[in-house]
Tab-separated table of C-alpha atoms and ligand atoms in Angstrom:
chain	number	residue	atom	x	y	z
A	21	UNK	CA	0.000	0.000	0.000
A	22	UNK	CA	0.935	3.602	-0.335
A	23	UNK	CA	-1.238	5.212	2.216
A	24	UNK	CA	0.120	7.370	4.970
A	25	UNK	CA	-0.415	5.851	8.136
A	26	UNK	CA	-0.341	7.934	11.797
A	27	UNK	CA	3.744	8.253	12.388
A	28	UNK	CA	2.727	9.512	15.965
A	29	UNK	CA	2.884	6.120	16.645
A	30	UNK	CA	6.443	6.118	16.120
A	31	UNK	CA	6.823	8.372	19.323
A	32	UNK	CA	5.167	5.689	21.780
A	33	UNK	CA	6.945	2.405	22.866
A	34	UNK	CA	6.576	-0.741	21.143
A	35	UNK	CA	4.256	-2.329	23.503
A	36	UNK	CA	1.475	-0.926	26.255
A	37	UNK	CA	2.560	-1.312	29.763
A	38	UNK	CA	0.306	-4.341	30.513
A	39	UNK	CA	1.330	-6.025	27.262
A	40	UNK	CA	4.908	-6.380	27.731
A	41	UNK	CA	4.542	-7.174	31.578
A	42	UNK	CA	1.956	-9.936	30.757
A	43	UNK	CA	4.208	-11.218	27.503
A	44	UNK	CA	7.280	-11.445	30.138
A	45	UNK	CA	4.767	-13.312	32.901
A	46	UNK	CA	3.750	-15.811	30.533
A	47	UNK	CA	6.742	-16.701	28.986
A	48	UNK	CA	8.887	-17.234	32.286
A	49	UNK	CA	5.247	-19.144	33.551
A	50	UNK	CA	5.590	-21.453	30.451
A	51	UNK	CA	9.024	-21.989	30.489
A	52	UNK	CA	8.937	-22.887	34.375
A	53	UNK	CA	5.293	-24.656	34.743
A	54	UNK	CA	6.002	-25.827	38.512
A	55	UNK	CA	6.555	-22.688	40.032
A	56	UNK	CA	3.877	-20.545	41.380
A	57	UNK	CA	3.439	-17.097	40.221
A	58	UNK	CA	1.903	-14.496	42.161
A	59	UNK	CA	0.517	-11.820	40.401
A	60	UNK	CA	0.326	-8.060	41.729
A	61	UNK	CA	1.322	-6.249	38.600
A	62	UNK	CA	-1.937	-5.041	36.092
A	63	UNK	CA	-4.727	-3.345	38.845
A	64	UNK	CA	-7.171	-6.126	38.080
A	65	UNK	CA	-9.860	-6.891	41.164
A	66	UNK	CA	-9.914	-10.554	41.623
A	67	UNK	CA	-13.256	-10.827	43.934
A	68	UNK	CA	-16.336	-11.349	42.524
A	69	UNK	CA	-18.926	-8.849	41.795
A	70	UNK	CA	-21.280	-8.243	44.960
A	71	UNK	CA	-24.222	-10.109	45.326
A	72	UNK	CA	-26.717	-7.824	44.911
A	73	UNK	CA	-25.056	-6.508	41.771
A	74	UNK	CA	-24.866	-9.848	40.386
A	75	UNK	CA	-28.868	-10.095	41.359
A	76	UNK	CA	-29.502	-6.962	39.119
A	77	UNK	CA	-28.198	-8.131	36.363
A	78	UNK	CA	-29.363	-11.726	36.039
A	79	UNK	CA	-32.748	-9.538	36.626
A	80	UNK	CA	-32.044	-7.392	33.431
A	81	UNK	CA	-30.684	-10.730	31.720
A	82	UNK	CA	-34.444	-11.836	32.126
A	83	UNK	CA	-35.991	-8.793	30.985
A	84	UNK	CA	-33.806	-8.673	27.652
A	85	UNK	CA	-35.043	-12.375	27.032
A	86	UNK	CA	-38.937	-11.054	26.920
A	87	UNK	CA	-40.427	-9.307	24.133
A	88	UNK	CA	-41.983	-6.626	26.050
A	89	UNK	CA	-39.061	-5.900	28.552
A	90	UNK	CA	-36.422	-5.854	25.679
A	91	UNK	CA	-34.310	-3.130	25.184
A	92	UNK	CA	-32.260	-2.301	22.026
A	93	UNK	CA	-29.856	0.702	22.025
A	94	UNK	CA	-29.069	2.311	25.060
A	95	UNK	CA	-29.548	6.013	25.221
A	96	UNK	CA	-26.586	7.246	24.120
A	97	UNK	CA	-25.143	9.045	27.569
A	98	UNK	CA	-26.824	6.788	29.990
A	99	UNK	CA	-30.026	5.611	30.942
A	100	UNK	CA	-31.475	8.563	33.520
A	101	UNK	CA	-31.803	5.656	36.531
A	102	UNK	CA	-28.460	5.228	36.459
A	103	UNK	CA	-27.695	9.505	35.640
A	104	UNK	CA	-29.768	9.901	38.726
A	105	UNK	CA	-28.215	7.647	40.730
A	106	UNK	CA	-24.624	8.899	40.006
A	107	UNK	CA	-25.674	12.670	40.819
A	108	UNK	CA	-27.179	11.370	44.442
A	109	UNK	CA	-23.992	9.772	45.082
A	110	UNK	CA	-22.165	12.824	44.518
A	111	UNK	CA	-24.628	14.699	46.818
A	112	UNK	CA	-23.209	12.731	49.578
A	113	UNK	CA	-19.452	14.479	49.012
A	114	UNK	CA	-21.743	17.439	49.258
A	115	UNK	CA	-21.364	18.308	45.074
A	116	UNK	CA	-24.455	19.098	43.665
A	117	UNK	CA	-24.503	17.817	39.852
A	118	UNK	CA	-27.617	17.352	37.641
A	119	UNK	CA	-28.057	14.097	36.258
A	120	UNK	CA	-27.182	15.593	32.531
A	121	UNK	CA	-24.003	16.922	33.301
A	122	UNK	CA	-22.672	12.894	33.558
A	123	UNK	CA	-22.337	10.521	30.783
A	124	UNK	CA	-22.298	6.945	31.237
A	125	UNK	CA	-19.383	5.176	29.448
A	126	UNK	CA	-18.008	1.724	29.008
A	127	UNK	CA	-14.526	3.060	31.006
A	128	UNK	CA	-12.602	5.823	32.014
A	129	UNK	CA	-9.596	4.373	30.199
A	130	UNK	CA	-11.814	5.121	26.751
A	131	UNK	CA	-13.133	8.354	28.317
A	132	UNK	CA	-9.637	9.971	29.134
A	133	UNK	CA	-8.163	8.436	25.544
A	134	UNK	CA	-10.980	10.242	23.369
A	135	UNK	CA	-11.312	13.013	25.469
A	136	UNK	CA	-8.555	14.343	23.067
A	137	UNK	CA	-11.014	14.346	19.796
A	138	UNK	CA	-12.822	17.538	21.382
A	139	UNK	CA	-9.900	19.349	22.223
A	140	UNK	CA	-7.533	21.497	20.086
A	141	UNK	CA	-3.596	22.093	20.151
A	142	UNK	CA	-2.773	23.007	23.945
A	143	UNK	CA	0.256	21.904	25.340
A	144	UNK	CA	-0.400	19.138	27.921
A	145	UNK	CA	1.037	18.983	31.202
A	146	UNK	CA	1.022	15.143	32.877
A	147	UNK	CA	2.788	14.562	36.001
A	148	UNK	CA	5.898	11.664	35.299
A	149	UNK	CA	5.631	9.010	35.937
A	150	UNK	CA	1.434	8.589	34.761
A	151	UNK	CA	-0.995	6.795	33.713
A	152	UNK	CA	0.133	5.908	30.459
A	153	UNK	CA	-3.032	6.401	28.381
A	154	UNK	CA	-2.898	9.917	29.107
A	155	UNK	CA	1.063	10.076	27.591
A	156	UNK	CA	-0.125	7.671	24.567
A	157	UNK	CA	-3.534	9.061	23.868
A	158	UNK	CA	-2.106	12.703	23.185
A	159	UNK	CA	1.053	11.483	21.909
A	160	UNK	CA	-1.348	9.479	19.170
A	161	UNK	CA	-2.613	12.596	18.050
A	162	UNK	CA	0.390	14.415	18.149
A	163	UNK	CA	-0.161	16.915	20.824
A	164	UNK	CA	2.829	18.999	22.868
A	165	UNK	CA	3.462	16.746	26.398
A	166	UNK	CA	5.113	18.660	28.889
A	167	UNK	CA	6.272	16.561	32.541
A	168	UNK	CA	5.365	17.820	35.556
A	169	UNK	CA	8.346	16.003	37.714
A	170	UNK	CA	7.404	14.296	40.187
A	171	UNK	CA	9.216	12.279	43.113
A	172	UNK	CA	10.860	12.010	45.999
A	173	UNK	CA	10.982	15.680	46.478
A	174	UNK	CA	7.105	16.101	45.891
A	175	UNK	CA	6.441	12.930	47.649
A	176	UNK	CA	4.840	12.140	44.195
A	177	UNK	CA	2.088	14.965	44.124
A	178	UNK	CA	3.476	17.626	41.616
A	179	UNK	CA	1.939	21.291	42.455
A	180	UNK	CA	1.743	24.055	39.616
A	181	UNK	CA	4.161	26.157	41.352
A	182	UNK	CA	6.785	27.989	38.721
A	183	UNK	CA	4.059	27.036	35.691
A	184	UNK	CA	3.616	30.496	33.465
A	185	UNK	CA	-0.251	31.600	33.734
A	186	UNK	CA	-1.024	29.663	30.600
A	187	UNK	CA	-3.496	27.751	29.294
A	188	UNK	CA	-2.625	23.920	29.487
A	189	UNK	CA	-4.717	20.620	29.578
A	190	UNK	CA	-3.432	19.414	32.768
A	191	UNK	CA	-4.113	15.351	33.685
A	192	UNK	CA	-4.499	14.665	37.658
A	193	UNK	CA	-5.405	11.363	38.994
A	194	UNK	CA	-6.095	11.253	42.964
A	195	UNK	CA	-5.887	8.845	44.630
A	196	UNK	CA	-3.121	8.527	41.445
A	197	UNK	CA	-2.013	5.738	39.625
A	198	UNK	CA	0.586	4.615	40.024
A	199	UNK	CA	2.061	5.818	42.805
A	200	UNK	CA	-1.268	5.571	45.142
A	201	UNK	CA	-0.281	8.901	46.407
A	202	UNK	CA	-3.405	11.536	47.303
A	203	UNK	CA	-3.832	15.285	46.879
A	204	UNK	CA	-5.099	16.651	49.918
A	205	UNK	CA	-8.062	19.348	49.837
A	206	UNK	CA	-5.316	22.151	49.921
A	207	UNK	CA	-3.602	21.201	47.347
A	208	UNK	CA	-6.048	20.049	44.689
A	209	UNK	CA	-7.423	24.078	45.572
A	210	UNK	CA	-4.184	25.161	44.401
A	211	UNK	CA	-4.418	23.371	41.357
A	212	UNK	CA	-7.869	24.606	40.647
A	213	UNK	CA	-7.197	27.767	41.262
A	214	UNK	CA	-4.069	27.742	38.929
A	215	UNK	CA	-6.686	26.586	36.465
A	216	UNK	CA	-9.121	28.826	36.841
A	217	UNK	CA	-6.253	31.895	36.586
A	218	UNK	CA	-4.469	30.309	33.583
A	219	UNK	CA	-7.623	29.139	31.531
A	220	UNK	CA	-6.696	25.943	31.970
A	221	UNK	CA	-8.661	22.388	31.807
A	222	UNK	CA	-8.514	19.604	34.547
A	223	UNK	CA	-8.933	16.332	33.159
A	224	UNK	CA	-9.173	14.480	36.710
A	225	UNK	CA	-9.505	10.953	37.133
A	226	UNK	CA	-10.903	9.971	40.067
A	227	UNK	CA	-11.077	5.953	39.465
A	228	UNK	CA	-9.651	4.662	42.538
A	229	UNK	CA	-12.060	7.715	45.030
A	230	UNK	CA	-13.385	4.505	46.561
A	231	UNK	CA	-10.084	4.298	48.287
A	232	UNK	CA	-9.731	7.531	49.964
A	233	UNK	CA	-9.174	7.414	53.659
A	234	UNK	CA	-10.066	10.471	56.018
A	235	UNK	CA	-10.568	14.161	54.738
A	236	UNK	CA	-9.097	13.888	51.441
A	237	UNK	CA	-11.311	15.241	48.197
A	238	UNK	CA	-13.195	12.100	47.162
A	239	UNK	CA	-13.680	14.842	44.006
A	240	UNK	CA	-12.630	17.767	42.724
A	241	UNK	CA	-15.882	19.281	42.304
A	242	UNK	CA	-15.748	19.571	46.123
A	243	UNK	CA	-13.219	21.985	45.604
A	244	UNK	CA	-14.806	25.480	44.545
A	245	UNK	CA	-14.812	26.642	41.315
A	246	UNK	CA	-14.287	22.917	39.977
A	247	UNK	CA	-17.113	23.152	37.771
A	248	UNK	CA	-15.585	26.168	35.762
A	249	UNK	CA	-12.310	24.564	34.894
A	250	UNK	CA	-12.392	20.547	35.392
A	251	UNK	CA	-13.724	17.041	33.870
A	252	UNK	CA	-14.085	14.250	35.886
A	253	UNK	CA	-13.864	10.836	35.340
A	254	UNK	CA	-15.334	7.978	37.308
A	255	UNK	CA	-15.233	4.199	37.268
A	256	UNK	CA	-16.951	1.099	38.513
A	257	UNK	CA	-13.770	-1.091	37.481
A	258	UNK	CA	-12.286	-0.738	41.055
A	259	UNK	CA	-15.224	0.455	43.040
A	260	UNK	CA	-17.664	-2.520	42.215
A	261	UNK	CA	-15.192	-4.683	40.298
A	262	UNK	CA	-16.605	-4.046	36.838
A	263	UNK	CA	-13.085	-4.677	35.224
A	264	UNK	CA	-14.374	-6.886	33.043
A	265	UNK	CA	-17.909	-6.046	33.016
A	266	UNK	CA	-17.661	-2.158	31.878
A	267	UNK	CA	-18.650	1.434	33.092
A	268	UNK	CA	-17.472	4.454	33.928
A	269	UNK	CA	-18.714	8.301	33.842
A	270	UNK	CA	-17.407	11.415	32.732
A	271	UNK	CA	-19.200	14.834	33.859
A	272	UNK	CA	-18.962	17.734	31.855
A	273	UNK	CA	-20.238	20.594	33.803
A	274	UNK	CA	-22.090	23.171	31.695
A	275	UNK	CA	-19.809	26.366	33.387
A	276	UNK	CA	-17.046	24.135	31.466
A	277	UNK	CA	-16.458	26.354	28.269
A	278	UNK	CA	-13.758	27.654	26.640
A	279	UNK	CA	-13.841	30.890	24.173
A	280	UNK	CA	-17.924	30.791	23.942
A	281	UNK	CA	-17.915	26.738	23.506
A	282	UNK	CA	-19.243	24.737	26.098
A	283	UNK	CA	-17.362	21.362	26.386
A	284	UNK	CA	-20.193	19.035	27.387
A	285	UNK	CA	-22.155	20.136	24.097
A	286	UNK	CA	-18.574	19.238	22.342
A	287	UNK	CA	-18.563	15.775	24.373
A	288	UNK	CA	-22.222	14.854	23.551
A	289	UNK	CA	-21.090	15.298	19.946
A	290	UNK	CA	-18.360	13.281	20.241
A	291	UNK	CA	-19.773	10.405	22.005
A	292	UNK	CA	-23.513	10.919	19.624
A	293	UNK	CA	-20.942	9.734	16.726
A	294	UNK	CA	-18.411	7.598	17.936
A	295	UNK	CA	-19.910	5.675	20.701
A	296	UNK	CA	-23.001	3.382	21.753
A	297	UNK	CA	-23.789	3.314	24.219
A	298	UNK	CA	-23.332	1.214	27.344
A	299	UNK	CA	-25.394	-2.174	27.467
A	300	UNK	CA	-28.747	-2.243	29.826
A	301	UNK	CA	-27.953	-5.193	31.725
A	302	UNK	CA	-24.631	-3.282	33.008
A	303	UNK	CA	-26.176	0.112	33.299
A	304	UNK	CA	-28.693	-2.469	35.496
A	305	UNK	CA	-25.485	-3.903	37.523
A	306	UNK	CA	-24.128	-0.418	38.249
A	307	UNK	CA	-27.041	1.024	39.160
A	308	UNK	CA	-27.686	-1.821	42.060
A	309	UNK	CA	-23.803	-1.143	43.074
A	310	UNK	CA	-24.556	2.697	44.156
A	311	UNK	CA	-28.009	1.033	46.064
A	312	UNK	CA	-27.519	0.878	49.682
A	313	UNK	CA	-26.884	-2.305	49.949
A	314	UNK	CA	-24.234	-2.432	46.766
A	315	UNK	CA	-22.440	0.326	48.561
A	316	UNK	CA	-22.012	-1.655	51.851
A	317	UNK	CA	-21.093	-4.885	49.590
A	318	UNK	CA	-19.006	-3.018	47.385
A	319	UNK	CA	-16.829	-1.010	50.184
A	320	UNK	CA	-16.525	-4.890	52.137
A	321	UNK	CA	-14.239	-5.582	48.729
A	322	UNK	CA	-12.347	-2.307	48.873
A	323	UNK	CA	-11.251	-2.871	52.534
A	324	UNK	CA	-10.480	-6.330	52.023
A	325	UNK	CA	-7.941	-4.868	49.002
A	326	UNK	CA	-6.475	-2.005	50.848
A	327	UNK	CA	-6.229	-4.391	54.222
A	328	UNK	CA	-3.893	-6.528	51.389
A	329	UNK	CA	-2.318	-3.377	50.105
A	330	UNK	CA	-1.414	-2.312	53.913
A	331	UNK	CA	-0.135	-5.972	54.664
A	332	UNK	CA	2.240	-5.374	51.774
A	333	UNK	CA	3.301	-2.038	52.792
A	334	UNK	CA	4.017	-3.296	56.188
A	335	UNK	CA	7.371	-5.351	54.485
A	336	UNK	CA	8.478	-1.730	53.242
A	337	UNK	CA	7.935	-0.053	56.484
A	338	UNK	CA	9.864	-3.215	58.370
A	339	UNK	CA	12.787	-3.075	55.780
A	340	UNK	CA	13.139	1.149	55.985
A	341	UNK	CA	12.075	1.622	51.991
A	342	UNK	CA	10.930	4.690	51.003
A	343	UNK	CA	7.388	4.493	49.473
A	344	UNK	CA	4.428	6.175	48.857
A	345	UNK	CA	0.637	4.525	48.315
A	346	UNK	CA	-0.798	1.669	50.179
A	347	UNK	CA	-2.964	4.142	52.055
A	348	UNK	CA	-5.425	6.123	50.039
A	349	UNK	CA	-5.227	3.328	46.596
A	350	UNK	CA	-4.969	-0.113	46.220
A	351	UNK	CA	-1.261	0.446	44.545
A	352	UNK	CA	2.392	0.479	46.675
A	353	UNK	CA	4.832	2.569	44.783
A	354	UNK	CA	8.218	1.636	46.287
A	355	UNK	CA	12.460	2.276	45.366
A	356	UNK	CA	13.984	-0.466	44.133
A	357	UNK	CA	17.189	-1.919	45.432
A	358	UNK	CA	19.627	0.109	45.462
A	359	UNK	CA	21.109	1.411	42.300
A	360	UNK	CA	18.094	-1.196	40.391
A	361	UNK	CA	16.491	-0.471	37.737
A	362	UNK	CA	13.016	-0.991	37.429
A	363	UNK	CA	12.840	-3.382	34.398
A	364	UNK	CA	15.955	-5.934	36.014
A	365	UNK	CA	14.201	-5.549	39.573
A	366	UNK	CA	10.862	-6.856	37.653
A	367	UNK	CA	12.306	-9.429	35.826
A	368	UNK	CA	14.722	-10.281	39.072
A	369	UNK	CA	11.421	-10.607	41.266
A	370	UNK	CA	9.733	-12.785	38.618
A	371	UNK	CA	12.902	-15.623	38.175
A	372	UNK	CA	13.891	-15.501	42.085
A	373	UNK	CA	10.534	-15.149	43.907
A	374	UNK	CA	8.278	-15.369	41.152
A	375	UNK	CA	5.991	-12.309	42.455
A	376	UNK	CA	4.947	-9.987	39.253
A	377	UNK	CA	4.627	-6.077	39.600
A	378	UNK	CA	4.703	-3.273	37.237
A	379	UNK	CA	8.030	-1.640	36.676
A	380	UNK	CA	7.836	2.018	37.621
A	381	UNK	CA	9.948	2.878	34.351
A	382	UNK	CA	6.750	2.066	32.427
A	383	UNK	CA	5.077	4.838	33.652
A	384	UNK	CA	7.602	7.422	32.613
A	385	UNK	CA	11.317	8.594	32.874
A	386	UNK	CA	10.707	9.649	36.337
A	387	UNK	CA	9.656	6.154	37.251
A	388	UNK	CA	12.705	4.701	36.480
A	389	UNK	CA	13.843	3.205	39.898
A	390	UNK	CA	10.927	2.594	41.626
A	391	UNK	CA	8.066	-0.399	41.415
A	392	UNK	CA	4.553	-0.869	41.762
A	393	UNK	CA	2.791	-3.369	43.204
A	394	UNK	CA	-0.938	-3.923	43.750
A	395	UNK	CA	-3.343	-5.670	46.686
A	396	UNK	CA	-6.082	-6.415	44.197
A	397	UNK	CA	-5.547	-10.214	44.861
A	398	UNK	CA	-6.398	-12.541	47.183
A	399	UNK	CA	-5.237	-12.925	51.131
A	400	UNK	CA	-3.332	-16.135	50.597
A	401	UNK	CA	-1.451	-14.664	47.656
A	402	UNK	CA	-0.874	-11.693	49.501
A	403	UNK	CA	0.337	-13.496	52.054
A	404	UNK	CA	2.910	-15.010	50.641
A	405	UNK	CA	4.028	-12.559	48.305
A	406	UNK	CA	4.821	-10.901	51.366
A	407	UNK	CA	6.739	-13.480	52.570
A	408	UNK	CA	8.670	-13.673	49.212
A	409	UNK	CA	9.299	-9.936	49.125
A	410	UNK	CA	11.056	-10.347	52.717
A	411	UNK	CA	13.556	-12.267	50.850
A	412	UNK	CA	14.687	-10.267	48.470
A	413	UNK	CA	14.457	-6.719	49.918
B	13	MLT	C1	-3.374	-0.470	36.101
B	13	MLT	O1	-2.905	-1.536	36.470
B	13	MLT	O2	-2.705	0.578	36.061
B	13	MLT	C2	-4.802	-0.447	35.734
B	13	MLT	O3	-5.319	-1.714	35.616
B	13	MLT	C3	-4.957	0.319	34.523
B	13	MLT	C4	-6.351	0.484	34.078
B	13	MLT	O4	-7.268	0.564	34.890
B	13	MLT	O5	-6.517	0.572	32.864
């Protein structure tokens, strides 16, 4: 053929994250069949979805199967029961959204990847080391990435301090991946109000909220002036373990414009055209997951994952390693061995101990040296992993 095709892609590494870690895992796992491999790399829940969530959907299941309860397309940003739903939930962090301003999706890893195809040329600012969508989803499309650095000195929470007064699209994720570290309220007010002075856009991701411990922002609409200035996106994937199942949110306030065009009207163009909708049956399941009852089942999983997260944190604190996470997020984000990189301490962990994580180099330059490792798994695992990790740090 003699078609152009998008050289962007030349800027992005060979393989996604997940790809190459899960490649590496399976070939060591085939070439060495005996030994058992405990895996706390990819953030993928491992318990099953709550029973009541489980209920809902067998109970959609049955209405799809009858003539007069089927349901073709879904609306195309949500059915309103489950709109509704999602606004009362943020009435309990004390943000008052209506139901129109959020749009059901099938994740918030597709929501933050097209979120690019309504915006224009802005230079992007992501903290390093990120959420790698972010970094490939504008790098796709050929946008100006700037790093915010962050580390040691920042304890992993880069603030806009020394940024000119200029318009950027800025990415925050709090709790983030992957470090697990968590804006406070003070600080994610200093980054709105940078926003708000520079003309800037928030794009925050707020998957792992669920996690939050104590007074920390569960979102950033509870900060003021949110709504002028920020997107949020949401997720059931760690919440209510809908990894596999799929649905997120995104809200688009209506203050959210930029030069006389409002963004949500730019979003519900977007997703009119290039998206479907999310299936009834989930919409069904995700609905019975904010119910009272799906909240109390679905916060029983989160503190079983963050009591695993906190039993592997407790080898860090016991060997002196600096880390952050493990608190507010179901991720650890630890230094590697001295003078280690992150890809030899990964493959080093898998041969001697056989315990997968994510290499903190994956995530950007600035992760180079440090390691993730996640306590979406089960006790036992955990367990031992722990045990295994004793060995080798
Ligand atoms: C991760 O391990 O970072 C997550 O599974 C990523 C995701 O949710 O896409």
């Amino acid at each position: 053929m003699k078609i152009r095709v998008n050289e962007q892609f030349a800027l992005l590494e060979e393989n996604y994250l997940f790809s190459e870690t899960g490649h590496r895992t399976r070939a060591y796992q085939a070439a060495h069949p005996e030994k058992k491999v405990l895996r706390l790399g990819i953030g993928d829940v491992t318990l099953p979805l709550a029973p009541c969530v489980a209920e809902a959907m067998r109970k959609a299941v049955d209405e799809m199967g009858v003539k007069e309860t089927f349901r073709g397309y879904s609306p195309e940003y949500g059915y309103d029961f489950l709109r509704e739903k999602l606004a009362a939930r943020y009435r309990r962090f004390g943000v008052r959204l209506p139901a129109e301003e959020i749009y059901v999706s099938d994740g918030a890893k597709s929501d933050v990847g097209s979120i690019v195809d309504i915006l224009g040329e802005n230079e992007v600012l992501l903290p390093d080391p990120v959420y790698p969508v972010y970094r490939d989803s504008n790098l796709m499309c050929g946008r100006r990435v700037r790093f915010l650095p962050a580390g040691r000195e920042n304890d992993f929470l880069p603030m806009p301090e020394g940024l000119l007064r200029e318009p950027y699209v800025i990415y925050l994720c709090s709790p983030n991946n992957p470090t697990g570290a968590a804006y406070s309220r003070a600080q994610l007010r200093a980054w709105v109000d940078f926003a708000l002075e520079s003309g800037s856009l928030i794009v925050f991701d707020a998957a792992y909220e669920a996690f939050v411990e104590g007074d920390f922002p569960h979102s950033i609409y509870e900060i003021p002036g949110a709504e002028a200035c920020a997107v949020e996106i949401g997720s059931f994937s760690k919440t209510a373990g809908f990894t596999g199942v799929r649905c997120a949110w995104a809200v688009f306030p209506e203050a959210l414009e930029s030069r006389g065009v409002g963004l949500g009207a730019l979003w519900r163009r977007r997703q009119a055209t290039r998206f479907n909708g999310v299936g009834y049956i989930v919409q069904r399941g995700a609905e019975a997951a904010l119910s009272e009852a799906g909240e109390r089942q679905c916060m029983e999983a989160v503190a079983y994952y963050k009591r695993n997260v906190r039993l592997l944190s407790q080898v860090l604190v016991e060997r002196g390693i600096y880390h952050t996470g493990g608190l507010h997020s179901p991720y650890l984000w630890f230094a590697c061995p001295e003078g280690e990189r992150s890809w030899e301490f990964f493959d080093r962990l898998l041969a001697t101990v056989q315990v997968v994580g994510t290499p903190g180099a994956g995530f950007g330059k600035r992760g180079e040296g440090y390691f993730r490792l996640t306590g979406f798994s089960d006790r036992a695992s955990i367990e031992e992993a722990a045990e295994r990790l004793k060995t080798v740090l």
